[in-house]
Amino acid sequence: KQEVTQIPAALSVPEGENLVLNCSFTDSAIYNLQWFRQDPGKGLTSLLLIQSSQREQTSGRLNASLDKSSGRSTLYIAASQPGDSATYLCAVNQAGTALIFGKGTTLSVSS
Amino acid sequence: NAGVTQTPKFQVLKTGQSMTLQCAQDMNHNSMYWYRQDPGMGLRLIYYSASEGTTDKGEVPNGYNVSRLNKREFSLRLESAAPSQTSVYFCASSEAGGAGIYGYTFGSGTRLTVV
């Protein structure tokens, strides 16, 4: 059974810092991996989607990498801002089921 | 750009009452999903519909039923609500197939409290 783990569960950083969020999964037979952002009391906003054949995807200050063989993905946020404060969720997609989520990393960026 | 629309946004039920959560998508996606989100548990799949006319159980289907009414709509029904079903419910959709090039789009959620 696929399990997705996100470390750390919570992270506090000062504004301007570069940071890395980690995601690991136990079964490497995935179609893709998706990173989401969730603000308190809100829905999920898709940030980046990495297909299993890809190594990384970039959008603005965000860069996500995927190492399928080792079961790891990282989300790199450059020059963090208070507006980046949210919970970041990692999810993997594989055959015969739907997206399987980690429990998230709650990020707080202080000004 | 509506995407995935869920109704209602908030609901309070008494134990034993029934209700249906509605979800509609306007992206012509084949697959639709229902998740629940609980503190400390993350998002867990309740049911999904890979294509119109099919539904399958997810990780936590007990106490729920679903209907894929047509390609656009996928509803979740609680026949006899219990306090353990207090949660935030999210509907999502995606295009099927394509060897993993498609992601999921989520609705804004329904916050359900059962008292």
Coordinates of C-alpha atoms in Angstrom, one line a residue:
Chain A
K1 CA 0.0 0.0 0.0
Q2 CA 1.4 3.4 -1.0
E3 CA 2.3 5.7 1.8
V4 CA 3.3 9.3 1.4
T5 CA 5.2 11.1 4.2
Q6 CA 6.0 14.8 4.4
I7 CA 8.8 16.2 6.6
P8 CA 8.8 18.5 8.5
A9 CA 5.2 18.7 9.7
A10 CA 5.7 22.4 10.4
L11 CA 8.3 25.0 9.5
S12 CA 8.9 28.6 10.5
V13 CA 11.3 30.8 8.6
P14 CA 12.1 34.5 8.3
E15 CA 11.2 36.4 5.1
G16 CA 13.7 36.0 2.3
E17 CA 15.0 32.6 3.2
N18 CA 15.2 29.8 0.7
L19 CA 13.6 26.6 1.9
V20 CA 13.0 23.0 1.0
L21 CA 9.9 20.9 1.7
N22 CA 10.3 17.1 1.5
C23 CA 8.0 14.3 0.4
S24 CA 8.7 10.6 0.3
F25 CA 6.6 7.7 -1.0
T26 CA 7.0 4.0 -0.6
D27 CA 6.0 2.6 -4.1
S28 CA 7.9 4.1 -7.0
A29 CA 5.3 2.9 -9.6
I30 CA 3.6 6.3 -9.9
Y31 CA 2.1 8.2 -12.9
N32 CA 2.9 11.6 -11.5
L33 CA 3.3 13.6 -8.3
Q34 CA 1.5 16.8 -7.6
W35 CA 2.2 19.6 -5.1
F36 CA -0.7 21.6 -3.7
R37 CA -1.1 24.7 -1.5
Q38 CA -3.9 25.0 1.0
D39 CA -4.7 28.2 2.9
P40 CA -6.6 27.9 6.2
G41 CA -10.2 27.1 5.6
K42 CA -9.8 27.0 1.9
G43 CA -9.5 24.4 -0.9
L44 CA -6.5 23.0 -2.6
T45 CA -4.6 24.9 -5.3
S46 CA -2.4 23.0 -7.6
L47 CA 1.2 24.3 -7.7
L48 CA 3.2 21.9 -9.8
L49 CA 2.7 18.5 -11.5
I50 CA 5.7 16.3 -12.3
Q51 CA 5.2 13.3 -14.6
S52 CA 7.0 10.1 -13.7
S53 CA 9.3 10.6 -16.7
Q54 CA 10.3 14.1 -15.6
R55 CA 13.0 15.2 -13.1
E56 CA 11.7 18.6 -12.2
Q57 CA 9.2 21.4 -12.9
T58 CA 9.4 25.1 -12.2
S59 CA 6.9 27.9 -11.7
G60 CA 8.1 31.3 -10.7
R61 CA 9.9 30.9 -7.3
L62 CA 8.9 27.3 -7.0
N63 CA 10.9 24.3 -8.2
A64 CA 9.8 20.7 -7.6
S65 CA 12.1 17.7 -8.2
L66 CA 11.3 14.1 -8.5
D67 CA 13.5 11.1 -7.9
K68 CA 11.2 8.2 -8.6
S69 CA 13.7 5.4 -7.9
S70 CA 14.4 6.7 -4.4
G71 CA 10.8 7.6 -3.7
R72 CA 11.5 11.3 -3.1
S73 CA 10.3 14.7 -4.1
T74 CA 11.3 18.2 -2.9
L75 CA 9.6 21.5 -3.3
Y76 CA 12.1 24.4 -3.3
I77 CA 10.7 27.9 -2.5
A78 CA 13.1 30.7 -3.2
A79 CA 13.1 34.0 -1.4
S80 CA 10.2 33.2 0.8
Q81 CA 7.5 35.8 1.5
P82 CA 4.8 36.1 4.2
G83 CA 2.2 35.4 1.5
D84 CA 3.8 31.9 1.1
S85 CA 2.5 30.9 4.5
A86 CA 0.1 28.0 4.0
T87 CA 0.0 24.2 4.2
Y88 CA 1.8 22.4 1.3
L89 CA 0.5 19.0 0.3
C90 CA 2.3 16.4 -1.8
A91 CA 0.2 13.7 -3.6
V92 CA 1.1 10.7 -5.8
N93 CA -1.0 9.3 -8.6
Q94 CA -0.8 5.6 -9.5
A95 CA -2.7 3.0 -11.4
G96 CA -6.0 1.6 -10.1
T97 CA -6.6 4.3 -7.5
A98 CA -6.7 8.0 -7.0
L99 CA -4.3 10.6 -5.6
I100 CA -2.7 9.6 -2.3
F101 CA -1.8 12.5 -0.1
G102 CA 0.8 13.2 2.6
K103 CA -0.3 15.0 5.7
G104 CA 1.3 18.2 4.7
T105 CA 3.9 20.7 5.8
T106 CA 2.6 23.9 7.4
L107 CA 4.8 26.8 6.5
S108 CA 4.9 30.1 8.4
V109 CA 7.0 33.0 6.9
S110 CA 7.5 35.9 9.2
S111 CA 8.2 39.5 8.1
Chain B
N1 CA -13.6 29.7 -15.1
A2 CA -15.7 27.7 -12.6
G3 CA -13.7 24.5 -12.5
V4 CA -15.2 22.3 -9.8
T5 CA -18.2 23.6 -7.9
Q6 CA -19.4 22.1 -4.6
T7 CA -22.6 22.8 -2.8
P8 CA -23.4 23.6 0.0
K9 CA -20.3 25.2 1.4
F10 CA -21.4 24.7 5.0
Q11 CA -23.9 22.4 6.6
V12 CA -24.9 21.4 10.2
L13 CA -26.8 18.1 10.5
K14 CA -28.3 16.3 13.5
T15 CA -27.2 12.7 14.1
G16 CA -29.3 10.4 11.9
Q17 CA -30.3 13.0 9.3
S18 CA -29.4 12.4 5.7
M19 CA -28.0 14.8 3.1
T20 CA -26.4 14.9 -0.3
L21 CA -23.3 16.8 -1.2
Q22 CA -23.3 18.0 -4.8
C23 CA -20.3 18.4 -7.1
A24 CA -20.2 19.6 -10.7
Q25 CA -17.2 20.2 -13.0
D26 CA -17.2 22.1 -16.3
M27 CA -13.8 20.9 -17.7
N28 CA -15.2 17.8 -19.5
H29 CA -13.1 15.5 -17.2
N30 CA -13.8 11.8 -17.2
S31 CA -12.8 11.1 -13.6
M32 CA -14.2 12.5 -10.4
Y33 CA -13.4 11.9 -6.7
W34 CA -14.6 12.5 -3.2
Y35 CA -12.2 13.1 -0.3
R36 CA -12.6 14.0 3.3
Q37 CA -10.0 16.0 5.3
D38 CA -9.6 15.6 9.0
P39 CA -7.0 17.2 11.4
G40 CA -4.0 14.9 11.7
M41 CA -5.4 12.4 9.1
G42 CA -4.8 14.3 5.9
L43 CA -7.0 13.8 2.9
R44 CA -8.5 10.4 2.5
L45 CA -10.4 9.0 -0.5
I46 CA -14.0 8.1 0.0
Y47 CA -15.2 7.1 -3.5
Y48 CA -14.2 7.8 -7.0
S49 CA -15.6 7.5 -10.5
A50 CA -13.1 6.7 -13.2
S51 CA -15.6 7.4 -15.9
E52 CA -19.3 8.0 -16.4
G53 CA -21.3 4.9 -15.2
T54 CA -18.6 3.6 -12.9
T55 CA -17.9 4.1 -9.2
D56 CA -15.3 2.5 -6.8
K57 CA -14.7 2.5 -3.1
G58 CA -11.7 4.4 -1.7
E59 CA -10.0 4.1 1.7
V60 CA -13.0 5.2 3.8
P61 CA -16.3 4.4 2.1
N62 CA -18.4 3.2 5.1
G63 CA -21.5 5.4 5.7
Y64 CA -21.4 7.0 2.3
N65 CA -23.0 6.4 -1.1
V66 CA -22.2 8.1 -4.4
S67 CA -23.9 8.7 -7.7
R68 CA -22.3 9.6 -11.0
L69 CA -25.3 11.4 -12.4
N70 CA -23.7 12.3 -15.7
K71 CA -20.2 13.3 -16.9
R72 CA -20.4 16.6 -15.1
E73 CA -21.9 15.6 -11.7
F74 CA -20.8 13.3 -8.9
S75 CA -22.8 13.4 -5.6
L76 CA -22.0 12.0 -2.2
R77 CA -24.8 10.9 0.1
L78 CA -24.8 10.4 3.8
E79 CA -27.8 8.2 4.6
S80 CA -27.7 8.5 8.4
A81 CA -25.2 11.1 9.5
A82 CA -22.9 10.3 12.5
P83 CA -20.6 12.7 14.5
S84 CA -17.6 10.8 13.1
Q85 CA -18.6 12.2 9.7
T86 CA -17.9 15.7 10.8
S87 CA -15.2 16.8 8.3
V88 CA -14.4 18.9 5.3
Y89 CA -15.4 17.2 2.1
F90 CA -13.6 17.9 -1.2
C91 CA -14.6 16.9 -4.7
A92 CA -12.0 16.7 -7.4
S93 CA -11.8 15.9 -11.1
S94 CA -9.2 14.9 -13.6
E95 CA -8.8 13.7 -17.1
A96 CA -8.2 10.0 -17.4
G97 CA -5.4 8.2 -19.2
G98 CA -2.6 10.2 -20.9
A99 CA 0.1 8.3 -19.0
G100 CA 0.1 10.7 -16.1
I101 CA 0.2 14.0 -17.8
Y102 CA -3.0 15.3 -16.1
G103 CA -3.4 16.6 -12.6
Y104 CA -6.4 17.0 -10.3
T105 CA -8.6 20.1 -9.8
F106 CA -10.3 20.5 -6.5
G107 CA -13.4 22.3 -5.4
S108 CA -13.5 24.7 -2.4
G109 CA -14.9 22.1 0.0
T110 CA -18.0 21.5 2.1
R111 CA -17.6 21.9 5.8
L112 CA -20.0 19.5 7.5
T113 CA -20.7 19.3 11.2
V114 CA -22.8 16.5 12.7
V115 CA -24.2 17.2 16.2

